[in-house]
Coordinates of C-alpha atoms and ligand atoms in Angstrom, one line a residue:
Chain A
M362 CA 36.5 86.1 125.2
G363 CA 36.8 83.0 123.0
Q364 CA 39.7 82.7 120.7
T365 CA 39.0 80.8 117.5
A366 CA 39.9 77.1 118.1
H367 CA 41.3 74.9 115.4
I368 CA 38.2 72.9 115.3
V369 CA 35.9 72.8 112.3
G370 CA 32.4 73.0 113.6
R371 CA 29.1 73.0 111.6
L372 CA 28.5 76.5 110.5
D373 CA 24.7 76.4 110.2
N374 CA 22.5 77.8 112.9
F375 CA 21.1 74.5 113.9
M376 CA 24.1 73.2 115.7
I377 CA 23.0 71.4 118.9
I378 CA 24.5 73.1 122.0
L379 CA 24.6 71.7 125.5
S380 CA 24.6 74.7 128.0
I381 CA 25.5 74.4 131.6
D382 CA 25.2 77.0 134.4
T383 CA 26.3 76.4 138.0
A384 CA 27.9 79.7 138.8
T385 CA 25.4 80.9 141.4
D386 CA 22.9 79.2 143.8
G387 CA 21.1 77.8 140.7
V388 CA 21.9 74.8 138.6
S389 CA 20.6 74.8 135.1
V390 CA 21.0 72.9 131.9
A391 CA 19.6 73.4 128.4
I392 CA 19.9 71.7 125.0
S393 CA 19.1 73.9 122.0
D394 CA 19.5 73.9 118.3
G395 CA 19.7 77.6 117.5
A396 CA 16.1 77.9 116.6
R397 CA 14.7 76.8 119.9
V398 CA 15.4 75.2 123.2
L399 CA 14.7 71.5 122.9
A400 CA 14.7 70.9 126.6
S401 CA 15.9 72.6 129.8
S402 CA 15.9 72.1 133.5
E403 CA 16.6 74.4 136.4
M404 CA 16.7 74.3 140.1
R405 CA 17.7 76.4 143.1
S406 CA 19.3 74.1 145.5
E407 CA 21.1 74.1 148.8
K408 CA 22.5 70.7 147.6
Q409 CA 25.9 70.6 146.2
H410 CA 25.8 71.3 142.5
A411 CA 27.9 68.2 141.8
E412 CA 25.2 65.9 143.2
V413 CA 22.6 67.3 140.9
L414 CA 24.3 68.3 137.6
T415 CA 25.2 65.0 136.0
T416 CA 21.8 63.5 136.4
M417 CA 20.2 66.8 135.2
I418 CA 22.3 66.8 132.0
D419 CA 21.2 63.2 131.3
F420 CA 17.6 64.1 131.9
V421 CA 17.7 67.1 129.7
R422 CA 19.4 65.2 126.9
K423 CA 16.8 62.5 127.0
Q424 CA 14.0 65.0 127.1
A425 CA 15.5 66.8 124.1
G426 CA 15.6 63.5 122.2
V427 CA 19.2 63.8 121.1
T428 CA 22.3 61.7 121.7
F429 CA 25.6 63.1 122.9
G430 CA 26.9 62.4 119.4
D431 CA 24.5 65.1 118.1
V432 CA 26.0 67.8 120.4
G433 CA 28.2 70.2 118.3
A434 CA 29.4 72.4 121.1
V435 CA 29.2 72.8 124.9
A436 CA 28.6 76.2 126.5
V437 CA 29.3 77.0 130.1
D438 CA 28.9 80.0 132.6
I439 CA 32.5 80.7 133.5
G440 CA 31.6 83.0 136.4
P441 CA 32.1 85.2 138.3
G442 CA 30.2 83.5 141.0
L443 CA 30.6 81.0 143.8
F444 CA 34.0 79.4 143.3
T445 CA 33.2 75.8 144.3
G446 CA 29.9 75.8 142.6
M447 CA 31.0 77.3 139.3
R448 CA 33.9 74.9 139.1
V449 CA 31.5 72.0 139.1
G450 CA 29.9 73.2 135.9
I451 CA 33.2 74.3 134.3
A452 CA 34.9 71.0 135.0
S453 CA 31.9 69.0 133.7
A454 CA 31.6 71.1 130.5
K455 CA 35.3 70.8 129.8
A456 CA 35.3 67.0 130.3
I457 CA 32.2 66.6 128.1
A458 CA 33.7 68.8 125.3
Q459 CA 36.9 66.9 125.5
V460 CA 35.4 63.5 125.3
L461 CA 33.0 64.5 122.5
D462 CA 35.9 66.4 120.8
V463 CA 33.7 69.5 120.2
P464 CA 34.5 73.2 121.0
I465 CA 33.5 74.9 124.2
I466 CA 32.0 78.4 124.6
G467 CA 32.6 80.2 127.9
V468 CA 30.3 83.1 128.8
T469 CA 30.4 85.2 131.9
S470 CA 27.6 85.2 134.4
L471 CA 27.3 89.0 134.0
D472 CA 26.8 88.7 130.2
I473 CA 24.1 86.1 130.8
L474 CA 22.3 88.3 133.3
A475 CA 22.4 91.3 130.9
T476 CA 21.2 89.3 127.9
A477 CA 18.1 88.3 129.8
V478 CA 17.0 92.0 129.9
S479 CA 15.0 93.1 126.9
E480 CA 16.0 96.2 125.0
T481 CA 15.9 99.4 127.1
D482 CA 17.4 102.9 127.2
D483 CA 18.5 102.4 130.8
V484 CA 22.0 101.4 131.9
I485 CA 21.8 97.8 132.9
A486 CA 23.9 97.1 136.1
C487 CA 24.5 93.4 136.5
V488 CA 25.4 92.7 140.1
I489 CA 26.3 89.2 141.5
D490 CA 26.7 88.6 145.2
A491 CA 30.4 87.9 146.0
R492 CA 29.7 87.6 149.7
R493 CA 31.6 89.5 152.4
G494 CA 29.9 92.8 151.4
E495 CA 31.3 92.7 147.9
V496 CA 29.8 92.2 144.5
Y497 CA 30.9 91.2 141.0
W498 CA 29.5 93.7 138.6
S499 CA 29.6 95.2 135.1
L500 CA 27.5 97.8 133.3
Y501 CA 25.7 97.3 130.0
R502 CA 23.8 99.4 127.5
Y503 CA 21.8 98.8 124.3
I504 CA 23.5 100.8 121.6
D505 CA 21.8 100.8 118.1
G506 CA 19.8 97.8 119.3
K507 CA 22.8 95.8 120.3
L508 CA 23.8 95.0 123.9
R509 CA 27.2 96.3 124.8
Q510 CA 29.3 95.8 127.9
V511 CA 30.4 99.4 128.8
T512 CA 32.6 98.7 131.9
A513 CA 35.1 95.9 132.5
P514 CA 33.8 93.3 135.0
Q515 CA 35.1 93.8 138.5
A516 CA 34.9 92.8 142.1
S517 CA 34.3 95.7 144.6
T518 CA 32.3 96.9 147.6
V519 CA 28.6 97.4 147.0
E520 CA 29.1 101.1 147.6
E521 CA 31.9 101.4 144.9
C522 CA 29.5 99.7 142.4
A523 CA 26.7 102.1 143.2
L524 CA 29.0 105.1 143.0
Q525 CA 30.1 104.1 139.5
T526 CA 26.5 104.0 138.3
I527 CA 26.2 107.6 139.6
D528 CA 29.2 108.6 137.5
R529 CA 27.1 107.7 134.4
G530 CA 24.2 109.7 135.7
Q531 CA 21.6 107.7 133.6
A532 CA 18.5 105.8 134.5
T533 CA 19.7 102.4 135.7
L534 CA 18.2 99.0 136.0
F535 CA 19.9 96.8 138.6
V536 CA 19.8 93.1 137.9
G537 CA 21.1 90.1 139.8
N538 CA 21.2 88.4 143.2
G539 CA 23.8 90.9 144.4
A540 CA 21.6 93.8 143.5
L541 CA 18.7 92.3 145.4
R542 CA 20.7 91.3 148.5
Y543 CA 22.2 94.8 148.8
R544 CA 19.2 96.7 147.5
N545 CA 19.1 99.0 150.6
E546 CA 22.8 99.9 150.4
I547 CA 22.5 100.7 146.7
E548 CA 19.4 102.8 147.2
L549 CA 21.1 104.8 149.9
V550 CA 23.7 105.8 147.4
V551 CA 21.7 106.3 144.2
A552 CA 18.3 107.7 145.5
G553 CA 17.8 111.3 144.5
V554 CA 21.0 111.2 142.5
L555 CA 20.2 109.0 139.5
P556 CA 17.3 110.3 137.3
S557 CA 15.6 107.0 138.0
F558 CA 16.4 103.4 139.0
E559 CA 14.7 100.1 139.3
F560 CA 15.5 96.6 140.5
A561 CA 14.7 93.6 138.3
D562 CA 12.8 91.0 140.4
E563 CA 13.8 87.7 141.8
M564 CA 13.0 85.8 138.6
A565 CA 15.9 87.5 136.8
A566 CA 18.3 87.3 139.7
L567 CA 20.3 84.3 138.6
P568 CA 21.9 83.4 135.2
T569 CA 20.3 80.5 133.5
A570 CA 21.4 78.0 130.8
V571 CA 18.5 79.0 128.5
V572 CA 19.9 82.5 128.2
L573 CA 23.4 81.2 128.0
A574 CA 22.3 79.0 125.1
Q575 CA 21.1 82.1 123.2
I576 CA 24.5 83.8 123.5
A577 CA 26.3 80.5 122.7
H578 CA 24.5 80.2 119.4
E579 CA 25.4 83.7 118.4
R580 CA 29.0 83.0 119.2
A581 CA 29.0 79.6 117.5
L582 CA 27.9 81.3 114.2
R583 CA 31.0 83.5 114.5
Q584 CA 33.1 80.5 115.6
E585 CA 33.9 82.3 118.8
W586 CA 34.8 79.2 120.7
Q587 CA 37.8 77.4 122.0
E588 CA 39.2 74.0 122.9
A589 CA 38.3 72.6 126.3
D590 CA 41.9 72.5 127.6
T591 CA 42.3 76.3 127.3
L592 CA 39.0 77.4 128.9
V593 CA 39.6 79.1 132.3
P594 CA 37.1 80.4 134.9
E595 CA 36.6 84.1 135.4
Y596 CA 37.1 84.5 139.2
L597 CA 37.6 88.2 139.4
R598 CA 39.1 87.6 142.8
L599 CA 42.4 86.1 143.9
P600 CA 42.5 83.3 146.5
D601 CA 42.7 84.8 150.0
A602 CA 46.1 83.3 150.6
E603 CA 47.5 85.1 147.6
I604 CA 45.9 88.4 148.7
N605 CA 47.4 88.0 152.2
W606 CA 50.7 87.1 150.7
A607 CA 50.8 90.1 148.4
T608 CA 49.9 92.4 151.3
R609 CA 52.6 90.9 153.5
S610 CA 55.2 91.1 150.8
A611 CA 54.4 94.7 150.0
S612 CA 54.7 95.9 153.7
Chain B
M688 CA 30.4 40.2 148.2
S689 CA 28.6 39.4 145.1
A690 CA 30.6 38.6 142.0
N691 CA 29.9 40.9 139.2
T692 CA 30.5 39.0 136.0
L693 CA 30.2 42.0 133.8
F694 CA 33.5 43.2 135.0
N695 CA 36.7 41.1 134.8
D696 CA 40.4 41.1 134.2
S697 CA 40.0 42.9 130.9
T698 CA 37.9 45.7 132.4
V699 CA 39.7 49.0 131.8
V700 CA 39.2 51.8 134.4
L701 CA 40.1 55.4 134.0
G702 CA 40.9 56.8 137.5
I703 CA 40.9 60.4 138.5
E704 CA 42.4 61.9 141.7
T705 CA 42.1 65.5 142.9
S706 CA 41.7 65.2 146.7
C707 CA 44.7 67.4 147.6
D708 CA 47.5 69.0 145.6
E709 CA 48.0 66.5 142.8
T710 CA 45.9 66.4 139.7
A711 CA 46.2 62.8 138.5
A712 CA 44.6 60.4 135.9
A713 CA 45.5 56.8 135.1
V714 CA 44.3 53.9 133.1
V715 CA 44.4 50.5 134.8
M716 CA 43.2 47.2 133.4
G717 CA 41.9 44.4 135.6
G718 CA 42.7 46.1 138.8
N719 CA 46.5 45.9 138.7
D720 CA 47.8 46.4 135.2
V721 CA 48.8 50.0 135.1
L722 CA 48.6 51.2 131.4
S723 CA 49.4 54.8 132.3
S724 CA 49.6 57.0 135.4
V725 CA 50.0 60.8 135.0
V726 CA 50.5 63.1 138.0
A727 CA 50.6 66.9 137.7
T728 CA 51.9 68.1 141.1
Q729 CA 51.2 71.6 142.5
I730 CA 53.9 71.5 145.1
D731 CA 55.5 74.7 143.7
L732 CA 52.2 76.6 143.9
H733 CA 51.8 75.9 147.6
A734 CA 55.5 76.0 148.7
R735 CA 55.6 79.6 149.8
Y736 CA 52.5 79.2 152.0
G737 CA 54.0 76.3 153.9
G738 CA 51.1 74.0 153.2
V739 CA 48.4 73.3 150.7
V740 CA 46.0 76.2 150.1
P741 CA 42.5 74.7 149.2
E742 CA 41.4 77.5 146.8
I743 CA 44.7 77.5 145.0
A744 CA 44.6 73.7 144.7
S745 CA 41.0 73.8 143.3
R746 CA 41.9 76.3 140.7
A747 CA 45.0 74.4 139.6
H748 CA 42.9 71.2 139.3
V749 CA 40.4 72.9 136.9
E750 CA 43.3 74.1 134.7
A751 CA 45.2 70.8 134.7
M752 CA 42.4 68.2 134.6
N753 CA 41.8 68.0 130.8
V754 CA 45.5 67.8 129.9
V755 CA 46.1 65.2 132.5
I756 CA 43.2 63.0 131.3
R757 CA 44.3 63.4 127.7
Q758 CA 47.8 62.3 128.6
A759 CA 46.7 59.4 130.6
I760 CA 44.5 58.1 127.8
S761 CA 47.1 58.7 125.1
Q762 CA 49.9 57.1 127.1
S763 CA 47.8 54.0 127.9
G764 CA 47.5 53.2 124.2
V765 CA 43.8 52.4 124.5
P766 CA 41.3 54.5 122.7
I767 CA 38.9 56.4 124.9
E768 CA 36.0 54.2 123.7
R769 CA 37.7 51.3 125.2
I770 CA 37.4 52.7 128.8
D771 CA 34.8 50.5 130.6
A772 CA 34.4 52.6 133.8
V773 CA 35.5 55.9 135.3
A774 CA 36.6 56.1 139.0
A775 CA 37.3 59.2 141.0
T776 CA 38.2 60.0 144.6
V777 CA 35.1 61.2 146.4
G778 CA 36.8 61.6 149.8
P779 CA 38.4 62.2 152.2
G780 CA 40.1 65.5 151.0
L781 CA 39.5 69.1 150.3
I782 CA 35.9 69.7 149.2
G783 CA 36.6 72.1 146.4
A784 CA 39.4 70.0 145.0
L785 CA 37.5 66.8 145.2
L786 CA 34.5 68.3 143.4
V787 CA 36.6 69.1 140.3
G788 CA 37.6 65.4 139.9
V789 CA 34.2 64.1 140.7
A790 CA 32.5 66.4 138.3
A791 CA 34.9 65.6 135.5
A792 CA 34.8 61.8 136.1
K793 CA 31.0 61.7 136.2
S794 CA 30.8 63.7 133.0
V795 CA 33.3 61.4 131.2
A796 CA 31.3 58.4 132.4
L797 CA 28.0 60.0 131.3
V798 CA 29.1 60.8 127.8
L799 CA 30.8 57.4 127.3
D800 CA 27.7 55.8 128.8
K801 CA 29.9 53.8 131.2
P802 CA 29.6 53.3 135.0
F803 CA 31.0 55.8 137.5
I804 CA 32.7 54.5 140.7
G805 CA 33.2 56.8 143.7
V806 CA 36.4 55.7 145.5
N807 CA 37.6 56.2 149.1
H808 CA 41.1 57.7 148.9
L809 CA 42.2 55.8 151.9
E810 CA 41.0 52.5 150.5
A811 CA 43.0 53.4 147.3
H812 CA 46.1 53.8 149.4
L813 CA 45.6 50.2 150.7
Y814 CA 45.7 49.0 147.1
A815 CA 48.7 51.1 146.0
A816 CA 51.2 48.5 147.3
L817 CA 49.4 45.7 145.5
L818 CA 49.7 47.4 142.1
D819 CA 53.3 46.0 141.8
D820 CA 52.6 42.8 143.7
P821 CA 48.9 41.8 143.5
H822 CA 49.0 38.2 144.6
V823 CA 49.3 38.6 148.4
E824 CA 48.2 36.3 151.1
F825 CA 45.7 37.6 153.7
P826 CA 45.4 38.5 156.5
M827 CA 47.5 41.6 155.6
L828 CA 48.5 44.5 157.8
V829 CA 48.6 47.8 155.9
V830 CA 50.5 50.6 157.6
L831 CA 49.1 53.7 156.0
V832 CA 51.2 56.7 156.8
S833 CA 50.7 60.1 155.1
G834 CA 50.3 63.8 155.8
G835 CA 46.6 63.3 156.7
N836 CA 46.6 59.8 158.2
T837 CA 48.4 57.2 160.3
L838 CA 46.4 54.0 160.2
F839 CA 47.0 50.4 161.0
V840 CA 44.6 48.4 158.9
E841 CA 43.7 44.7 159.1
M842 CA 42.9 43.5 155.6
R843 CA 41.2 40.1 155.5
G844 CA 40.5 40.2 151.8
H845 CA 39.6 42.6 149.0
G846 CA 37.2 45.2 150.3
D847 CA 37.2 43.5 153.7
F848 CA 39.2 45.6 156.2
S849 CA 39.1 47.3 159.6
V850 CA 41.2 50.0 161.2
I851 CA 42.8 48.5 164.3
G852 CA 45.0 51.4 165.3
Q853 CA 45.5 55.1 164.5
T854 CA 47.0 58.4 165.6
I855 CA 45.2 60.2 168.4
D856 CA 46.6 63.6 167.2
D857 CA 49.0 64.4 164.4
A858 CA 49.5 62.2 161.4
A859 CA 53.1 61.0 160.9
G860 CA 53.5 63.0 157.8
E861 CA 52.0 66.0 159.5
A862 CA 54.7 65.7 162.2
F863 CA 57.4 65.6 159.5
D864 CA 55.9 68.7 157.9
K865 CA 55.7 70.6 161.1
V866 CA 59.2 69.7 162.3
A867 CA 60.6 70.5 158.8
R868 CA 58.9 73.9 158.9
F869 CA 60.3 74.6 162.4
L870 CA 63.8 73.6 161.2
D871 CA 63.4 75.7 158.0
L872 CA 63.8 72.7 155.8
G873 CA 60.8 73.6 153.5
H874 CA 57.6 71.9 152.4
P875 CA 56.9 69.0 152.0
G876 CA 58.8 68.0 155.1
G877 CA 59.1 64.3 154.6
P878 CA 61.7 64.2 151.8
A879 CA 63.6 67.2 153.3
I880 CA 64.0 65.4 156.7
D881 CA 64.8 62.1 155.0
R882 CA 67.6 63.8 153.0
I883 CA 69.2 65.8 155.8
A884 CA 68.9 62.9 158.3
L885 CA 71.4 60.9 156.2
A886 CA 74.1 63.3 157.4
G887 CA 73.0 63.2 161.1
N888 CA 73.3 60.8 164.1
A889 CA 69.9 59.2 164.8
K890 CA 71.0 58.4 168.4
A891 CA 72.3 61.9 169.2
I892 CA 69.1 63.0 170.9
E893 CA 66.7 60.7 172.8
F894 CA 63.3 62.0 171.9
P895 CA 60.3 60.5 173.7
R896 CA 58.2 57.6 172.2
A897 CA 54.7 58.2 173.3
M898 CA 52.1 55.4 174.0
M899 CA 54.6 52.7 173.2
H900 CA 52.9 50.3 175.5
D901 CA 49.2 51.1 175.1
G902 CA 47.5 49.2 172.3
L903 CA 47.9 50.1 168.7
D904 CA 47.2 53.8 168.7
V905 CA 50.0 56.3 168.3
S906 CA 50.6 59.9 169.1
F907 CA 53.1 62.3 167.5
S908 CA 52.1 65.7 168.9
G909 CA 54.3 65.3 172.0
L910 CA 57.3 64.3 169.9
K911 CA 56.9 67.4 167.7
T912 CA 56.7 69.6 170.8
S913 CA 59.8 68.0 172.4
V914 CA 61.8 68.6 169.2
I915 CA 60.8 72.2 169.3
N916 CA 61.6 72.6 173.0
Y917 CA 65.0 70.8 172.5
V918 CA 66.1 73.1 169.7
R919 CA 65.0 76.2 171.6
K920 CA 67.1 75.1 174.6
N921 CA 70.0 74.0 172.5
P922 CA 70.2 76.5 169.6
T923 CA 73.6 75.4 168.4
V924 CA 72.6 71.7 167.9
S925 CA 73.2 70.2 164.5
T926 CA 70.0 70.3 162.4
A927 CA 71.0 67.0 160.8
D928 CA 71.2 65.3 164.3
V929 CA 67.8 66.7 165.2
A930 CA 66.2 65.5 162.0
A931 CA 67.8 62.1 162.2
S932 CA 66.8 61.6 165.9
F933 CA 63.3 62.8 165.2
Q934 CA 62.9 60.5 162.2
Y935 CA 64.3 57.6 164.2
A936 CA 61.7 58.2 166.9
V937 CA 58.8 58.3 164.4
V938 CA 60.0 55.1 162.7
D939 CA 60.7 53.4 166.0
V940 CA 57.1 54.0 167.1
L941 CA 55.6 52.9 163.7
A942 CA 57.7 49.8 163.5
A943 CA 56.9 48.7 167.1
K944 CA 53.2 49.2 166.6
A945 CA 53.3 47.5 163.2
R946 CA 55.0 44.5 164.9
K947 CA 52.4 44.3 167.6
A948 CA 49.5 44.7 165.1
A949 CA 50.9 42.1 162.7
Q950 CA 51.3 39.6 165.6
Q951 CA 47.8 40.4 166.8
I952 CA 46.1 39.6 163.5
G953 CA 48.3 36.7 162.5
A954 CA 49.5 38.6 159.4
K955 CA 50.9 36.7 156.5
T956 CA 51.7 40.0 154.7
V957 CA 52.6 43.5 155.7
A958 CA 52.2 46.4 153.3
L959 CA 53.1 50.1 153.5
G960 CA 51.1 52.9 151.9
G961 CA 50.9 56.7 151.9
G962 CA 53.6 59.4 151.4
V963 CA 55.6 58.5 154.5
A964 CA 56.0 55.0 153.0
A965 CA 58.6 56.7 150.8
N966 CA 60.8 57.4 153.9
S967 CA 64.0 55.4 153.5
L968 CA 64.4 54.6 157.2
L969 CA 60.9 53.3 157.5
R970 CA 61.4 51.1 154.4
S971 CA 64.7 49.6 155.7
T972 CA 63.4 49.2 159.3
M973 CA 60.2 47.4 158.1
T974 CA 62.3 45.3 155.7
T975 CA 64.4 44.0 158.6
L976 CA 61.4 43.6 160.9
C977 CA 59.4 41.6 158.4
A978 CA 62.4 39.4 157.4
E979 CA 63.0 38.5 161.1
S980 CA 59.3 37.8 161.7
G981 CA 58.6 35.8 158.6
W982 CA 56.0 38.2 157.2
R983 CA 56.1 39.0 153.5
L984 CA 56.6 42.8 153.1
V985 CA 55.0 44.6 150.2
L986 CA 56.5 48.0 149.5
P987 CA 54.8 50.3 147.0
S988 CA 57.1 51.8 144.4
M989 CA 58.0 55.4 145.2
G990 CA 55.5 56.8 142.7
M991 CA 52.7 54.8 144.3
C992 CA 53.3 56.0 147.9
T993 CA 52.2 59.6 147.1
D994 CA 48.8 60.4 145.7
N995 CA 48.2 59.1 142.2
A996 CA 45.3 57.9 140.1
A997 CA 46.5 54.4 139.4
M998 CA 45.6 53.4 142.9
I999 CA 42.2 55.1 142.5
A1000 CA 41.5 53.1 139.3
S1001 CA 42.7 49.9 141.0
A1002 CA 40.5 50.3 144.1
G1003 CA 37.7 51.4 141.8
W1004 CA 38.0 48.1 139.9
Y1005 CA 37.8 46.0 143.0
R1006 CA 34.8 48.0 144.2
L1007 CA 33.1 47.6 140.7
V1008 CA 33.6 43.9 140.7
A1009 CA 32.3 43.5 144.2
D1010 CA 29.5 46.1 144.4
G1011 CA 28.8 47.4 141.0
P1012 CA 28.8 51.1 140.0
S1013 CA 28.1 54.1 142.2
S1014 CA 25.2 56.5 141.8
M1015 CA 25.6 59.4 139.4
D1016 CA 24.1 61.5 142.3
M1017 CA 27.2 61.0 144.3
G1018 CA 29.0 64.2 145.4
A1019 CA 32.2 64.7 147.4
M1020 CA 32.6 63.5 150.9
P1021 CA 35.4 65.5 152.5
N1022 CA 35.3 63.7 155.8
L1023 CA 34.9 60.1 154.5
K1024 CA 36.4 57.5 156.8
L1025 CA 38.0 54.1 156.1
T1026 CA 35.4 51.6 157.2
Ligands
ZN1918 ZN1 46.8 60.3 149.9

């Protein structure tokens, strides 16, 4: 992720970053300066994300006591998640970065979920509900104290996801709203096979802007960012019409 | 309407349109002075599906939005700080597609600390004709004909209008699309039928004109069915004759209803809007009709018939002057009506 953009940003760790996450049922916004979160707001809402987000950004900015001119980069959860919801955050982040002429940092929802888990020897299975009995998922491990993604993110059935954790045969911590929703299905597959397994609770089920901000600051230090125009969402799933078209053309 | 003196002829509005399959941005000053209008069409992306696929449209909007806004601002020659307000289509349209434009527009407005204006896409089509010809006399009849709508609108002044007739089933543009698909002429159907009809005889086949004598409403579903039935019964018929006769029937109905509507409201002006307003037979028929009846006809330029953001910025400016800004809590309204 994140090619180096031709934008000269401030290289100190105190760059102010605006972080936006709308990839799941939650909407969250944070403003941070590398050392700390200056302000943040979060809600789980049945309301459309678009109705909440702009006002939330303005509220958090005022709470943080900064102006938009102080913002040095914008970070956004690029998914996978709910297509319509995640696009609200992505379209907003891209527009803000463009108008402010600052770089954008795109982070996957799976990376955000994994980063929220403190250091452990377990495999961390980040699992996001993709509806229709499917999940978006990826496996992570702490290696030498550093979090590493050990499988490419993918969309699959819940069963396929559970089976792949068995392949590794290690104690596993399941995180995310997909893990909680399909807890019974996952347990059926892994119980008695994995040496041990656990489910992170509801509090850790959704990615948040505060955790996104933490990743964004690390990436900003390495200038792992890009220009707003080039940032694309991580859907992990084609539009239905394209899938049907491909199936029909193949047969 | 209360006059809003903060906003005037030098107010510059950035308009954004993403309700269907065009990603568009435009900069318009004072409601009518189009400084730039950029449209990125997705027609090629949807062509093989025979219609617009909402999820594909939404994805394409996200990818095109920034570039389109950037081009609209640079082509306008005004610096971004000079933008006084940001308008976006909030409905009607595809929910996922609308949300991309609404989210982007509100974000631009927020960062620039300028007002946001949520615009009704149909109201914007009413203003499209006026972009080239703003000084019209009211009452004005607007015949709004597109893939999604067929409306006869009485306009008594800016922001003061009512729908006095509409289709009870298919929109005119929808009938063009369906007949074109049936005749294998491709998508979108309007331009395809217009083109092939030039080589056909419009009087070759007498297709039915529904509801000619009942009020101002129209119906195109029966016409579409009779075209299909006719071609099935007469498989060797010339496609050009079918297209020409079908087009003639649609235009005949629209012109007859427009005449009745204009007489009823005592129109001084008649305007066309929407994608079907680009149809050559409709344009020439309405030109003749209005000349005979003494109504001034306002025809939008071809680029202003189909979806664009200049009409959004224009309608946004009129709304801003009349009512002030919209709330930043505004979302998309996919089923918004023209009221
Ligand atoms: Zn339209």
